[in-house]
Amino acid sequence: VLFRIMNVPHYRQGSKWVIYPMYDYAHPISDAIENITHSLCTLEFEDHRPLYDWCLEKLPVPSRPVQIEFARLNLSYTVLSKRKLLTLVTEGLVNGWDDPRMPTLSGLRRRGYTPEAIRNFCDSIGVAKRDAIVDVAQLEHAIRDDLNKRSQRVMAVLRPLRVVIENYPEGQTEELDAVNNPEDANAGTRKVPFSRVLYIEQEDFRENPPKQFFRLAPGREVRLRYAYFITCTQVVKDAAGNVAELRCTYDPATRGGDSPDGRSPKATLHWVSAAHAVPAEARLYDRLFNEERPDNDSRINPSSLEVVGSCQVEPSLKSAKPGDRFQFERIGYFCVDLDSKPGALVFNRTVTLRDTWAKIEKSLKK
């Protein structure tokens, strides 16, 4: 079938033309007129190629393009069908086409993906003739690899726990040197302020630590990144019995993170100075679906977005602009979101530092 006849007025041309070309007729002609050399189609157009070639052979067209078919890209834990993506948007399951969980270019850009990472991912998987599902971990590896080379390292505490260093002078502030990017010798260093009151991550402390927990605990010494060794001496709790504050001491001889006597704590923690920290919001994005091959009945992963509103980040981030990318040390890669405003920074998690899903899946299979 090359044409169809429709006796209804055209919205522009009126009723003077009632013959309309079918796709199989318009496709080769438009390619030839526009001097397309290769028309790349998905596999369902393979059966249409004989008609494509026949039209070009029979018509006086200026060129002879070639149709080539390839398999669609399918990613695990998400959907790439525009129809299914539209359903997610219209039903309010995501916040628009540029939602950072969406596998759209606008969504990936807002999440912090770089053009180079996407191109490297496409190069790594190649072009196939048979439908297959590509593990989304390959895409995540591509962005980790790219951001590892280009992202400035910063310290950010998502869930703060207050730490008071009792033997550090009140009112004193030091500026310590921090490496911007160990992968880039030209990235230089920056100054980070250190003071008597700090914030560390809540998960970096255990009052009764399990056997393999080497971070901070009562009586234990740890290293603060770029700073000093500290030892927890007291745990302060609130009325509900929750840990509200830690009292610690520091060793002045360990400035920069090394000890003159050669001792080396098993854990190094990131931190921010409470007096200098900048409040921020972090949006922790994860995979859109829990199922590797989601279908029409699959439900959205309830943990695909977690908003953490009480973050504290180092002061160098105060001037960060939408689109800027950083590595939050020990946490993951983050991008400044479009919703950010002066004094109200919003960061989107692009990807974690490691593939935590691999561990989760392994535990589920046991």
Coordinates of C-alpha atoms in Angstrom, one line a residue:
V1 CA 0.0 0.0 0.0
L2 CA 1.5 3.3 -1.1
F3 CA -1.4 5.7 -0.8
R4 CA -4.7 6.1 1.0
I5 CA -7.6 8.3 -0.1
M6 CA -9.4 10.3 2.6
N7 CA -12.3 12.4 1.6
V8 CA -12.0 14.8 4.5
P9 CA -10.6 18.4 4.5
H10 CA -7.0 18.8 5.4
Y11 CA -6.4 21.3 8.2
R12 CA -4.1 23.4 5.9
Q13 CA -4.8 22.4 2.3
G14 CA -8.6 22.1 2.5
S15 CA -10.2 19.6 0.0
K16 CA -8.0 20.2 -3.0
W17 CA -5.9 17.0 -2.2
V18 CA -7.3 13.8 -0.9
I19 CA -4.5 11.4 -1.7
Y20 CA -2.1 10.8 1.2
P21 CA 1.2 8.8 1.0
M22 CA 1.7 6.0 3.4
Y23 CA 4.9 5.9 5.6
D24 CA 6.5 3.2 3.4
Y25 CA 6.2 5.5 0.4
A26 CA 7.2 8.8 2.1
H27 CA 10.1 7.3 3.9
P28 CA 12.4 6.4 1.0
I29 CA 11.4 9.5 -1.0
S30 CA 12.2 11.9 1.8
D31 CA 15.5 10.2 2.5
A32 CA 16.5 10.4 -1.1
I33 CA 15.5 14.1 -1.5
E34 CA 17.4 15.0 1.7
N35 CA 20.5 13.1 0.6
I36 CA 20.4 10.6 3.5
T37 CA 23.0 8.0 2.9
H38 CA 21.9 5.4 5.5
S39 CA 18.4 5.2 7.1
L40 CA 18.8 3.5 10.5
C41 CA 15.6 1.7 11.7
T42 CA 14.7 -0.7 14.4
L43 CA 14.2 -4.4 13.6
E44 CA 10.4 -4.1 13.0
F45 CA 11.2 -2.3 9.7
E46 CA 13.3 -5.1 8.3
D47 CA 10.2 -6.5 6.5
H48 CA 9.6 -3.1 5.0
R49 CA 13.1 -2.9 3.3
P50 CA 12.1 -4.6 0.0
L51 CA 9.4 -1.9 -0.5
Y52 CA 11.9 0.8 0.5
D53 CA 14.3 -0.4 -2.2
W54 CA 11.6 -0.9 -4.8
C55 CA 10.4 2.7 -4.5
L56 CA 13.9 4.0 -4.9
E57 CA 14.4 1.8 -7.9
K58 CA 11.2 2.9 -9.7
L59 CA 11.2 6.6 -8.9
P60 CA 13.3 9.4 -10.4
V61 CA 15.0 10.3 -7.1
P62 CA 18.3 12.1 -6.8
S63 CA 20.1 9.5 -4.6
R64 CA 19.9 5.9 -3.4
P65 CA 20.0 5.7 0.4
V66 CA 20.3 2.4 2.2
Q67 CA 18.1 1.2 5.0
I68 CA 19.8 -0.6 7.9
E69 CA 18.1 -2.2 10.9
F70 CA 19.3 -2.6 14.4
A71 CA 17.9 -3.8 17.7
R72 CA 16.4 -1.4 20.2
L73 CA 18.3 -0.4 23.3
N74 CA 16.7 -2.0 26.4
L75 CA 17.9 -1.2 29.9
S76 CA 17.3 -3.2 33.0
Y77 CA 15.2 -1.6 35.8
T78 CA 13.6 1.0 33.5
V79 CA 11.5 1.4 30.4
L80 CA 12.4 3.2 27.2
S81 CA 9.1 3.0 25.4
K82 CA 7.8 6.5 24.8
R83 CA 4.2 5.3 25.4
K84 CA 5.2 3.8 28.8
L85 CA 7.2 6.9 29.7
L86 CA 4.2 9.1 28.8
T87 CA 2.1 7.0 31.2
L88 CA 4.5 7.6 34.0
V89 CA 4.3 11.4 33.4
T90 CA 0.5 11.7 32.9
E91 CA -0.2 9.5 36.0
G92 CA 2.1 11.7 38.1
L93 CA 4.4 8.8 39.0
V94 CA 7.4 11.0 38.1
N95 CA 7.8 14.8 38.0
G96 CA 7.8 15.3 34.3
W97 CA 10.0 14.3 31.4
D98 CA 13.1 15.8 33.0
D99 CA 12.6 13.9 36.3
P100 CA 16.2 12.6 37.1
R101 CA 14.8 9.0 37.3
M102 CA 13.6 9.2 33.7
P103 CA 15.8 7.6 30.9
T104 CA 15.3 10.7 28.8
L105 CA 18.2 13.0 27.8
S106 CA 16.7 15.8 29.8
G107 CA 16.3 13.5 32.8
L108 CA 19.8 12.2 32.5
R109 CA 21.2 15.8 32.1
R110 CA 19.3 16.9 35.2
R111 CA 20.6 14.0 37.2
G112 CA 24.2 14.9 36.3
Y113 CA 25.1 12.6 33.4
T114 CA 27.6 14.1 31.0
P115 CA 27.4 13.8 27.1
E116 CA 30.8 12.0 27.2
A117 CA 29.5 9.4 29.6
I118 CA 26.5 8.6 27.4
R119 CA 28.6 8.4 24.3
N120 CA 31.1 6.1 26.0
F121 CA 28.3 3.9 27.2
C122 CA 26.9 3.7 23.6
D123 CA 30.4 2.9 22.3
S124 CA 30.8 0.1 24.9
I125 CA 27.6 -1.7 24.1
G126 CA 27.8 -1.4 20.3
V127 CA 25.0 -2.0 17.8
A128 CA 23.3 -5.4 17.8
K129 CA 20.9 -7.2 15.5
R130 CA 19.2 -9.1 18.2
D131 CA 17.1 -7.7 21.1
A132 CA 18.8 -7.9 24.4
I133 CA 18.6 -6.1 27.8
V134 CA 21.7 -4.2 28.8
D135 CA 22.4 -4.0 32.5
V136 CA 21.9 -0.5 33.7
A137 CA 25.1 -1.0 35.8
Q138 CA 27.0 -0.5 32.5
L139 CA 25.5 3.0 32.2
E140 CA 26.3 3.7 35.8
H141 CA 29.8 2.5 35.3
A142 CA 30.2 4.9 32.4
I143 CA 29.2 8.0 34.5
R144 CA 31.3 6.9 37.5
D145 CA 34.3 6.6 35.3
D146 CA 33.7 10.0 33.6
L147 CA 32.9 11.9 36.8
N148 CA 35.8 10.3 38.7
K149 CA 38.2 12.2 36.3
R150 CA 36.4 15.5 36.2
S151 CA 34.5 16.1 39.5
Q152 CA 35.9 18.1 42.3
R153 CA 35.9 16.3 45.7
V154 CA 34.0 18.0 48.5
M155 CA 32.8 17.0 51.9
A156 CA 29.1 16.9 52.7
V157 CA 27.2 15.4 55.6
L158 CA 23.7 14.2 54.7
R159 CA 22.5 13.2 58.2
P160 CA 24.5 15.3 60.7
L161 CA 25.6 14.1 64.1
R162 CA 27.2 16.9 66.3
V163 CA 30.7 16.4 67.5
V164 CA 32.3 18.6 70.1
I165 CA 36.2 18.4 70.4
E166 CA 36.6 19.3 74.1
N167 CA 40.4 19.9 74.1
Y168 CA 40.2 22.2 71.0
P169 CA 40.3 25.9 71.8
E170 CA 36.9 27.6 71.7
G171 CA 36.6 30.3 69.0
Q172 CA 39.6 29.0 67.0
T173 CA 39.4 28.1 63.3
E174 CA 42.0 26.5 61.2
E175 CA 42.1 26.3 57.4
L176 CA 43.3 22.9 56.2
D177 CA 44.4 21.9 52.7
A178 CA 42.1 19.5 50.9
V179 CA 42.8 17.9 47.5
N180 CA 40.3 18.9 44.8
N181 CA 40.8 15.8 42.6
P182 CA 43.4 13.1 43.1
E183 CA 42.9 12.0 39.5
D184 CA 43.8 15.4 38.1
A185 CA 47.2 16.8 39.2
N186 CA 46.2 20.2 37.8
A187 CA 43.0 20.5 40.0
G188 CA 45.0 21.9 42.9
T189 CA 43.8 22.2 46.5
R190 CA 41.3 24.2 48.5
K191 CA 40.9 25.4 52.1
V192 CA 38.4 23.8 54.4
P193 CA 37.7 25.3 57.9
F194 CA 38.1 23.3 61.0
S195 CA 36.7 24.3 64.4
R196 CA 35.7 22.9 67.8
V197 CA 32.2 21.8 66.7
L198 CA 31.8 19.5 63.7
Y199 CA 29.2 17.4 62.0
I200 CA 29.9 13.8 61.0
E201 CA 27.4 11.2 59.4
Q202 CA 25.1 9.5 61.9
E203 CA 26.0 6.2 60.3
D204 CA 29.6 6.7 61.1
F205 CA 29.0 6.2 64.8
R206 CA 27.8 3.1 66.8
E207 CA 27.5 3.1 70.5
N208 CA 27.7 -0.7 70.5
P209 CA 29.6 -1.5 67.3
P210 CA 29.4 -4.9 65.5
K211 CA 32.6 -6.8 64.9
Q212 CA 33.4 -5.4 61.4
F213 CA 32.5 -1.8 62.3
F214 CA 35.7 0.3 62.3
R215 CA 34.3 3.8 62.4
L216 CA 33.7 5.9 65.5
A217 CA 32.6 4.3 68.8
P218 CA 33.1 5.0 72.5
G219 CA 36.8 4.9 73.3
R220 CA 37.8 4.4 69.6
E221 CA 40.1 6.6 67.6
V222 CA 39.4 7.6 63.9
R223 CA 41.0 9.9 61.4
L224 CA 39.1 13.0 60.1
R225 CA 39.8 13.5 56.5
Y226 CA 42.6 16.2 55.9
A227 CA 42.4 17.0 59.7
Y228 CA 43.2 15.2 62.9
F229 CA 42.8 11.9 64.8
I230 CA 39.9 12.1 67.3
T231 CA 38.7 9.8 70.0
C232 CA 35.2 9.5 71.3
T233 CA 35.1 10.0 75.1
Q234 CA 31.4 10.6 75.8
V235 CA 27.9 10.0 74.3
V236 CA 25.2 12.6 74.9
K237 CA 21.6 11.5 74.4
D238 CA 18.3 13.3 74.2
A239 CA 15.2 12.7 76.3
A240 CA 14.1 9.9 74.0
G241 CA 17.4 8.1 74.4
N242 CA 18.7 8.9 70.9
V243 CA 22.4 9.9 70.4
A244 CA 22.4 13.7 70.1
E245 CA 26.0 14.6 70.5
L246 CA 29.5 13.1 70.8
R247 CA 32.2 14.5 73.0
C248 CA 35.7 13.8 71.7
T249 CA 39.3 14.7 72.1
Y250 CA 41.9 15.4 69.3
D251 CA 45.6 14.8 68.9
P252 CA 47.2 18.0 67.8
A253 CA 50.3 16.1 66.5
T254 CA 48.2 14.4 63.8
R255 CA 47.4 17.5 61.8
G256 CA 46.9 16.6 58.1
G257 CA 45.9 13.0 59.0
D258 CA 49.3 11.4 59.9
S259 CA 50.7 10.4 63.3
P260 CA 54.4 10.9 64.2
D261 CA 54.4 7.6 66.1
G262 CA 53.1 5.7 63.0
R263 CA 49.7 4.7 64.4
S264 CA 47.0 4.5 61.8
P265 CA 43.2 4.3 62.6
K266 CA 41.3 1.8 60.5
A267 CA 38.6 4.4 59.5
T268 CA 38.7 7.9 57.9
L269 CA 35.6 10.0 58.2
H270 CA 34.4 13.0 56.3
W271 CA 33.1 16.0 58.3
V272 CA 32.2 19.7 58.1
S273 CA 32.7 22.5 60.5
A274 CA 29.4 23.4 62.2
A275 CA 30.1 27.1 62.3
H276 CA 30.9 27.3 58.5
A277 CA 28.6 24.6 57.0
V278 CA 26.0 25.5 54.4
P279 CA 22.6 23.9 54.7
A280 CA 21.4 22.0 51.7
E281 CA 18.9 19.4 50.4
A282 CA 19.9 16.1 48.8
R283 CA 17.7 14.1 46.5
L284 CA 18.8 10.5 46.5
Y285 CA 17.7 9.0 43.2
D286 CA 17.8 5.2 42.6
R287 CA 16.5 2.9 39.9
L288 CA 13.0 3.5 38.7
F289 CA 11.7 -0.1 39.1
N290 CA 12.6 -2.9 41.4
E291 CA 12.2 -5.5 38.7
E292 CA 15.0 -6.1 36.2
R293 CA 12.5 -6.4 33.3
P294 CA 9.5 -4.1 34.2
D295 CA 6.2 -4.7 32.4
N296 CA 2.9 -2.9 32.4
D297 CA 2.1 -4.3 35.9
S298 CA 5.4 -3.3 37.5
R299 CA 5.3 -0.8 40.3
I300 CA 7.6 2.1 40.8
N301 CA 10.5 1.5 43.2
P302 CA 9.3 3.2 46.4
S303 CA 13.0 4.0 47.2
S304 CA 13.7 5.6 43.8
L305 CA 13.6 9.0 45.5
E306 CA 14.5 9.9 49.0
V307 CA 14.7 13.6 50.0
V308 CA 17.1 14.5 52.8
G309 CA 16.5 18.0 53.9
S310 CA 19.0 18.5 56.8
C311 CA 22.3 18.2 55.0
Q312 CA 25.3 20.3 55.8
V313 CA 28.0 20.9 53.1
E314 CA 31.4 22.6 53.2
P315 CA 31.4 26.4 52.5
S316 CA 33.1 26.1 49.1
L317 CA 29.8 24.9 47.7
K318 CA 28.0 28.2 48.6
S319 CA 28.7 29.5 45.1
A320 CA 27.8 26.3 43.2
K321 CA 25.5 26.7 40.2
P322 CA 22.9 24.5 38.6
G323 CA 24.6 21.8 36.6
D324 CA 27.8 21.8 38.6
R325 CA 29.0 18.3 39.4
F326 CA 30.8 17.1 42.5
Q327 CA 31.9 14.0 44.3
F328 CA 30.7 14.0 47.9
E329 CA 33.5 12.1 49.5
R330 CA 32.6 8.6 50.7
I331 CA 29.0 9.1 49.5
G332 CA 28.6 9.5 45.7
Y333 CA 28.4 11.9 42.8
F334 CA 26.0 14.8 42.9
C335 CA 24.8 17.5 40.6
V336 CA 23.3 20.9 41.6
D337 CA 19.6 20.9 40.6
L338 CA 17.6 23.5 38.7
D339 CA 15.5 24.0 41.9
S340 CA 18.5 25.5 43.7
K341 CA 18.3 29.1 44.9
P342 CA 20.7 31.4 46.7
G343 CA 20.9 30.0 50.3
A344 CA 18.9 26.9 49.4
L345 CA 21.1 24.5 47.5
V346 CA 19.5 21.3 46.1
F347 CA 21.8 18.4 45.0
N348 CA 20.7 15.4 42.9
R349 CA 22.6 12.1 43.4
T350 CA 23.8 11.0 40.0
V351 CA 25.2 7.7 41.2
T352 CA 26.7 6.1 44.3
L353 CA 30.4 5.5 44.5
R354 CA 29.9 1.7 44.2
D355 CA 27.2 -0.5 42.7
T356 CA 25.3 -1.1 46.0
W357 CA 22.5 -2.9 44.0
A358 CA 24.9 -5.8 43.2
K359 CA 25.1 -6.4 47.0
I360 CA 21.4 -6.1 47.5
E361 CA 20.6 -8.5 44.6
K362 CA 23.1 -11.0 46.0
S363 CA 21.5 -10.9 49.4
L364 CA 18.1 -11.4 47.9
K365 CA 19.2 -14.5 46.1
K366 CA 20.4 -16.2 49.2

